[in-house]
Short mmCIF file of C-alpha atoms in Angstrom, two decimals:
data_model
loop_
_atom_site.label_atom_id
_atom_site.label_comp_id
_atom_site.label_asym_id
_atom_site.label_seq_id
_atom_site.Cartn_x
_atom_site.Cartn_y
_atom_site.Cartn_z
CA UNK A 1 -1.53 9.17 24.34
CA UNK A 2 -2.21 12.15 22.22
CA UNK A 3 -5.46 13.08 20.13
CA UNK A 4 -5.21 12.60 16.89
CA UNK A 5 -5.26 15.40 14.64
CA UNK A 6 -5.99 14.59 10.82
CA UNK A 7 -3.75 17.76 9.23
CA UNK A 8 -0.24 16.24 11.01
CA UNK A 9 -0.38 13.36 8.53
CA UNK A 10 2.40 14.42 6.00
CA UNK A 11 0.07 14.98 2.73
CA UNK A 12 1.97 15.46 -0.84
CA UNK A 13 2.28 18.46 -2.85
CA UNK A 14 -1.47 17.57 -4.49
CA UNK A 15 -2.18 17.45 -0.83
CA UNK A 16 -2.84 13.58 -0.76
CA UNK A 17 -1.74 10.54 1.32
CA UNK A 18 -1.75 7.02 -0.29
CA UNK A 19 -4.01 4.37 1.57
CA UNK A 20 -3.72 0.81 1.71
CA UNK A 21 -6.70 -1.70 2.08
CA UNK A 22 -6.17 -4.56 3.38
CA UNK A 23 -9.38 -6.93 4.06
CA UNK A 24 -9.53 -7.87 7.90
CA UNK A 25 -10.64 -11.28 7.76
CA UNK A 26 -8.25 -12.64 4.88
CA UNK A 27 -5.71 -9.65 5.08
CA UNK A 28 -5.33 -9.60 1.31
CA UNK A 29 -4.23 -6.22 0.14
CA UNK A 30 -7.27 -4.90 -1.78
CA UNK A 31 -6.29 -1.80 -3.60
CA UNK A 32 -4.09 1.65 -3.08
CA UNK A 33 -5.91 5.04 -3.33
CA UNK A 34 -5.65 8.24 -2.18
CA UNK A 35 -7.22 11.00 0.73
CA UNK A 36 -6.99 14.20 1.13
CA UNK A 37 -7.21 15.94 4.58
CA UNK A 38 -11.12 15.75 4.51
CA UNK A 39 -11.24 12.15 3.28
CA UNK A 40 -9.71 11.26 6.01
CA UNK A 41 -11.83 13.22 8.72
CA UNK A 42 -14.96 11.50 6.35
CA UNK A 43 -13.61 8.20 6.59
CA UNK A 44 -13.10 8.73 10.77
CA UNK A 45 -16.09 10.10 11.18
CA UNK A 46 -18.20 8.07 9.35
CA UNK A 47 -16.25 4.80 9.08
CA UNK A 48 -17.46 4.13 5.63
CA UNK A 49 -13.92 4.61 3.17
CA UNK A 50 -13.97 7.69 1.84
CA UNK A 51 -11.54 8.54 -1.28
CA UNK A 52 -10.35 11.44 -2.88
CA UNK A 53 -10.53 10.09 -6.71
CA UNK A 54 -7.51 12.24 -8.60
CA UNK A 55 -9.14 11.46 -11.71
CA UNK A 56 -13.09 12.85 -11.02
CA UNK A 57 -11.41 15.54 -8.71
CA UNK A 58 -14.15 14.57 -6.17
CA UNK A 59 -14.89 12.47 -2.81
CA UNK A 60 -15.33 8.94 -3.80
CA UNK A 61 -17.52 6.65 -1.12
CA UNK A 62 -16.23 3.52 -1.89
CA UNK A 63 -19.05 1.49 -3.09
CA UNK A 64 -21.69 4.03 -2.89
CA UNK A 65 -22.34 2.91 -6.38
CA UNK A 66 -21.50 -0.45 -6.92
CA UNK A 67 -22.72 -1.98 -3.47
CA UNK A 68 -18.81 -3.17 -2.59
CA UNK A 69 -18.58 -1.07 0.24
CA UNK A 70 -15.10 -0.63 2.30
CA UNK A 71 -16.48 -0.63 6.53
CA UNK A 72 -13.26 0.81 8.59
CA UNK A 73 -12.37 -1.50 11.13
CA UNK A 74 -8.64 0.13 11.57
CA UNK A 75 -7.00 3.31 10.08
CA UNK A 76 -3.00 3.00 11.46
CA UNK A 77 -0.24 4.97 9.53
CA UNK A 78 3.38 4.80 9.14
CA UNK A 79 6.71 5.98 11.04
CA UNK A 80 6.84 8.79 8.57
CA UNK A 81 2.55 9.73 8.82
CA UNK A 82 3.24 9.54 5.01
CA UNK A 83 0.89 6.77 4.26
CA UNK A 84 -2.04 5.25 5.67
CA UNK A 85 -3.10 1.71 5.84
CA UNK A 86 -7.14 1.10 6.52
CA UNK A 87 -8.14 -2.29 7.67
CA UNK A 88 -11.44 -3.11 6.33
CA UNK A 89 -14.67 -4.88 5.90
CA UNK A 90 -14.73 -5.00 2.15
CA UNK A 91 -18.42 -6.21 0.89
CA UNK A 92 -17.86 -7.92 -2.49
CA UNK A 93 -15.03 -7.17 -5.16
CA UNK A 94 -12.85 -4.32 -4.10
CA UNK A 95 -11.94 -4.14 -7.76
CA UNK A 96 -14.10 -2.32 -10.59
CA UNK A 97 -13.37 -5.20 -12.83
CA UNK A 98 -15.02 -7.63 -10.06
CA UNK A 99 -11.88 -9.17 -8.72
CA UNK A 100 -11.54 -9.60 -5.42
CA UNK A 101 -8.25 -7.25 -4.90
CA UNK A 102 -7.11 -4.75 -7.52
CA UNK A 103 -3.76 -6.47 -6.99
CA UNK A 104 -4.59 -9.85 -9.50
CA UNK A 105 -1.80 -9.43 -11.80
CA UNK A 106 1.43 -11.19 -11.08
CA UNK A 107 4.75 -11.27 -13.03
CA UNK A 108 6.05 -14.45 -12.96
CA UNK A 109 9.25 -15.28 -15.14
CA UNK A 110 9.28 -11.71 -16.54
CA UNK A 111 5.69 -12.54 -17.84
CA UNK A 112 2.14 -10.77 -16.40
CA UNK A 113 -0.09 -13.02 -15.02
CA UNK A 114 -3.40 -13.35 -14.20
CA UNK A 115 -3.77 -14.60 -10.77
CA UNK A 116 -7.47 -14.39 -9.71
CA UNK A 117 -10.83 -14.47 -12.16
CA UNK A 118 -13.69 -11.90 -11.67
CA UNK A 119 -16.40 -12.78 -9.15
CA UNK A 120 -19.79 -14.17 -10.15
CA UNK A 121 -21.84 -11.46 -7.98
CA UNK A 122 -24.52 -13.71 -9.42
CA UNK A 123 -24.10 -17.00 -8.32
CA UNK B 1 0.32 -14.30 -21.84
CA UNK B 2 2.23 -10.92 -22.31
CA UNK B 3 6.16 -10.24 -22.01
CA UNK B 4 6.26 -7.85 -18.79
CA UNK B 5 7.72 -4.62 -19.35
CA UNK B 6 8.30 -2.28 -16.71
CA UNK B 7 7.93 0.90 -19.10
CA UNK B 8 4.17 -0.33 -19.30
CA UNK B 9 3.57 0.52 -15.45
CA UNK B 10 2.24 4.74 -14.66
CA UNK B 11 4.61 6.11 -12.94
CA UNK B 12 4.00 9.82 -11.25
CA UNK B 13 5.09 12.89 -12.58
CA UNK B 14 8.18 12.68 -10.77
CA UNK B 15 8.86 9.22 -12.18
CA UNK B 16 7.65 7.15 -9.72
CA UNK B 17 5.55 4.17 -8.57
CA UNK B 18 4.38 3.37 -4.65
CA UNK B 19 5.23 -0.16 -3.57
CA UNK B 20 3.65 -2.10 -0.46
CA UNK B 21 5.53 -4.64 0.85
CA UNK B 22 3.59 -7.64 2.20
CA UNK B 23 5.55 -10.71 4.31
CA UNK B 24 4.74 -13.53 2.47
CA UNK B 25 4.37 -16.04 5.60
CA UNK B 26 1.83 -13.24 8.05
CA UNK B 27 0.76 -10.94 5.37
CA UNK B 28 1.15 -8.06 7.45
CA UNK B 29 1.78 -4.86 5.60
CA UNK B 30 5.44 -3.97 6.18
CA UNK B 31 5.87 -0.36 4.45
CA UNK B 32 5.15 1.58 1.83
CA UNK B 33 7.93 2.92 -0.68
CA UNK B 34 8.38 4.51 -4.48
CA UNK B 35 10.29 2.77 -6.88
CA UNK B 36 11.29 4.21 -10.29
CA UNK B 37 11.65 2.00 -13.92
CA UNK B 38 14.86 1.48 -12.88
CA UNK B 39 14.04 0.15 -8.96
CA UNK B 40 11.23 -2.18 -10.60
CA UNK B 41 13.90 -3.65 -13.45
CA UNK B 42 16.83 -3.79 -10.53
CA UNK B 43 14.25 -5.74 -8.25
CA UNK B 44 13.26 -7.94 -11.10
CA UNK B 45 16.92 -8.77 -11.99
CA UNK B 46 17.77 -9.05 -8.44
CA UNK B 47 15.23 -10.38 -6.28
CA UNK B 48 16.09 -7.83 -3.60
CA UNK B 49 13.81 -5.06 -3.06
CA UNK B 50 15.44 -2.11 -4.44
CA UNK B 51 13.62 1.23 -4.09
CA UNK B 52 13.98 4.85 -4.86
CA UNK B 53 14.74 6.92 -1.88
CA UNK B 54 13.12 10.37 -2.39
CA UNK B 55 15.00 11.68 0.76
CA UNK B 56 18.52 11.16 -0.21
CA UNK B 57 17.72 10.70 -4.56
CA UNK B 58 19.39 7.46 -4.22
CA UNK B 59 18.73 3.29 -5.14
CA UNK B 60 18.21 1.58 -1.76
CA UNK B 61 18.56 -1.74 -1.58
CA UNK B 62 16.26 -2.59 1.37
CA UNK B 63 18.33 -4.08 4.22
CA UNK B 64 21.82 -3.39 2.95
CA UNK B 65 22.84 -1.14 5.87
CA UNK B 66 20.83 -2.68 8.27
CA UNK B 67 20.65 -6.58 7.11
CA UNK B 68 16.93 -6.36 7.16
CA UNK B 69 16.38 -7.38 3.36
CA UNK B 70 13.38 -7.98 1.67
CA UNK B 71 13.62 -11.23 -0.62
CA UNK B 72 11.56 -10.66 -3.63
CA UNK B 73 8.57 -13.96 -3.34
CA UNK B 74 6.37 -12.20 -6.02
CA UNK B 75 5.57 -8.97 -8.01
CA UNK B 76 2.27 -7.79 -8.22
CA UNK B 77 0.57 -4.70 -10.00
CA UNK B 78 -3.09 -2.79 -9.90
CA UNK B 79 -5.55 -2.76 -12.36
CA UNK B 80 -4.49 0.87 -13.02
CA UNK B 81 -1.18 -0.64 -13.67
CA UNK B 82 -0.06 2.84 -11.31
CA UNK B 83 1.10 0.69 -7.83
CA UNK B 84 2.90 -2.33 -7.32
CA UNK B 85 2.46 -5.59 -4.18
CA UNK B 86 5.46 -6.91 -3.18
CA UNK B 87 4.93 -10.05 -1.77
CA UNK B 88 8.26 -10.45 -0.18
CA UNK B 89 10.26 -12.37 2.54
CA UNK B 90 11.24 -9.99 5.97
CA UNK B 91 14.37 -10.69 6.95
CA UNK B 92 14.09 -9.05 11.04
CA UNK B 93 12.10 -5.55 11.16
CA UNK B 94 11.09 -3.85 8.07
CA UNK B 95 10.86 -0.53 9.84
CA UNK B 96 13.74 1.58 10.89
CA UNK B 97 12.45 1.58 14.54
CA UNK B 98 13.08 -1.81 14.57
CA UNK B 99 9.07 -2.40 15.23
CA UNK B 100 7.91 -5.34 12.20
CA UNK B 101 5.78 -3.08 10.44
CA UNK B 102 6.11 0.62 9.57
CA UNK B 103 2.22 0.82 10.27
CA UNK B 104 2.82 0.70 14.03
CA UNK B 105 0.27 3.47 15.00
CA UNK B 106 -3.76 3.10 15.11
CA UNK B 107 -6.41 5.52 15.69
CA UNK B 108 -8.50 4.41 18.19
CA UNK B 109 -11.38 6.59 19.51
CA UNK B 110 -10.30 9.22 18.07
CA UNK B 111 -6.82 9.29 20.04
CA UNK B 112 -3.31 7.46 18.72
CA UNK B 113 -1.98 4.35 19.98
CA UNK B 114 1.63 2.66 19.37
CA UNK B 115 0.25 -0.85 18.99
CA UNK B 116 3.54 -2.67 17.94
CA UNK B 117 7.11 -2.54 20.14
CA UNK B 118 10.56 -2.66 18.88
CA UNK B 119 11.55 -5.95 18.43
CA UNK B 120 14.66 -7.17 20.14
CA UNK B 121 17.02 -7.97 17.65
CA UNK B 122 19.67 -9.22 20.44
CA UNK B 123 17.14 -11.69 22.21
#
């Protein structure tokens, strides 16, 4: 058993490190983004998923906004500590366009698919 | 309904796309990997899981050395249309440690923990 220390994760050049979500209770992949270093202390210390968002150049609480918070249950990371894989308690859509995953298009027969309709927040 | 073409997908500035790969029958997350255009179109022809190995700048065909293939069940992709889901079927392992899952180690309390074990391919 060793500590864990946050800087030997293997970050890229843009020093980043792709996470997976995956949702706890159905373990449907919910989306890929990215962490720096200090995302990753954030998300350990607070246990609320913490982002580095490439395009805003800025820390990205997920759901600090839009109410569909990501609650860490389980960060774990790969044989190479290239890539990280966070099991969550997702509240509500993980996806911006109200789907449940980010992951709802499908190719099927060399055609794109759509495999699961937003969610009525309102019903 | 839409033709899929690969072009369509963002790949990175070095060409290329991160894949998770997700057994079809537990949905555990197996591993994440980088294809290129070419890796997503070889896959699609195929129905093997054919990456891009940054390491050695070669196709790998997941599971041709070691017999562990990854039968394609479905391709998904993100709404930023910049990371694919491989909904696949795990032939043995899909990590080279011969554990099921490349995402073997948690952080628990702060401290690391192996919570998978090699499994025993000769058993």
């Amino acid at each position: 058993m060793n500590n864990f220390e946050p800087s030997t994760l293997k970050y890229n050049e843009a020093g980043l490190i792709p996470v997976i979500a995956q949702d706890n209770n159905t373990l449907e992949v919910l989306m890929l983004a990215w962490m720096n270093l200090e995302a990753v202390e954030r998300t350990l210390k607070t246990g609320k998923l913490t982002y580095w968002s490439r395009s805003r150049s800025e820390f990205w609480i997920k759901g600090e906004t839009s109410g569909n918070t990501q609650e860490l249950v389980e960060l774990r990371f790969d044989c190479d500590r290239d890539a990280l894989l966070a099991i969550v308690k997702q509240k509500g859509p993980a996806c911006h366009t109200n789907r449940k995953s980010c992951f709802f298009t499908g190719i099927i027969d060399g055609s794109e698919f759509e495999l699961m309709v937003p969610v009525d927040q309102n019903g």
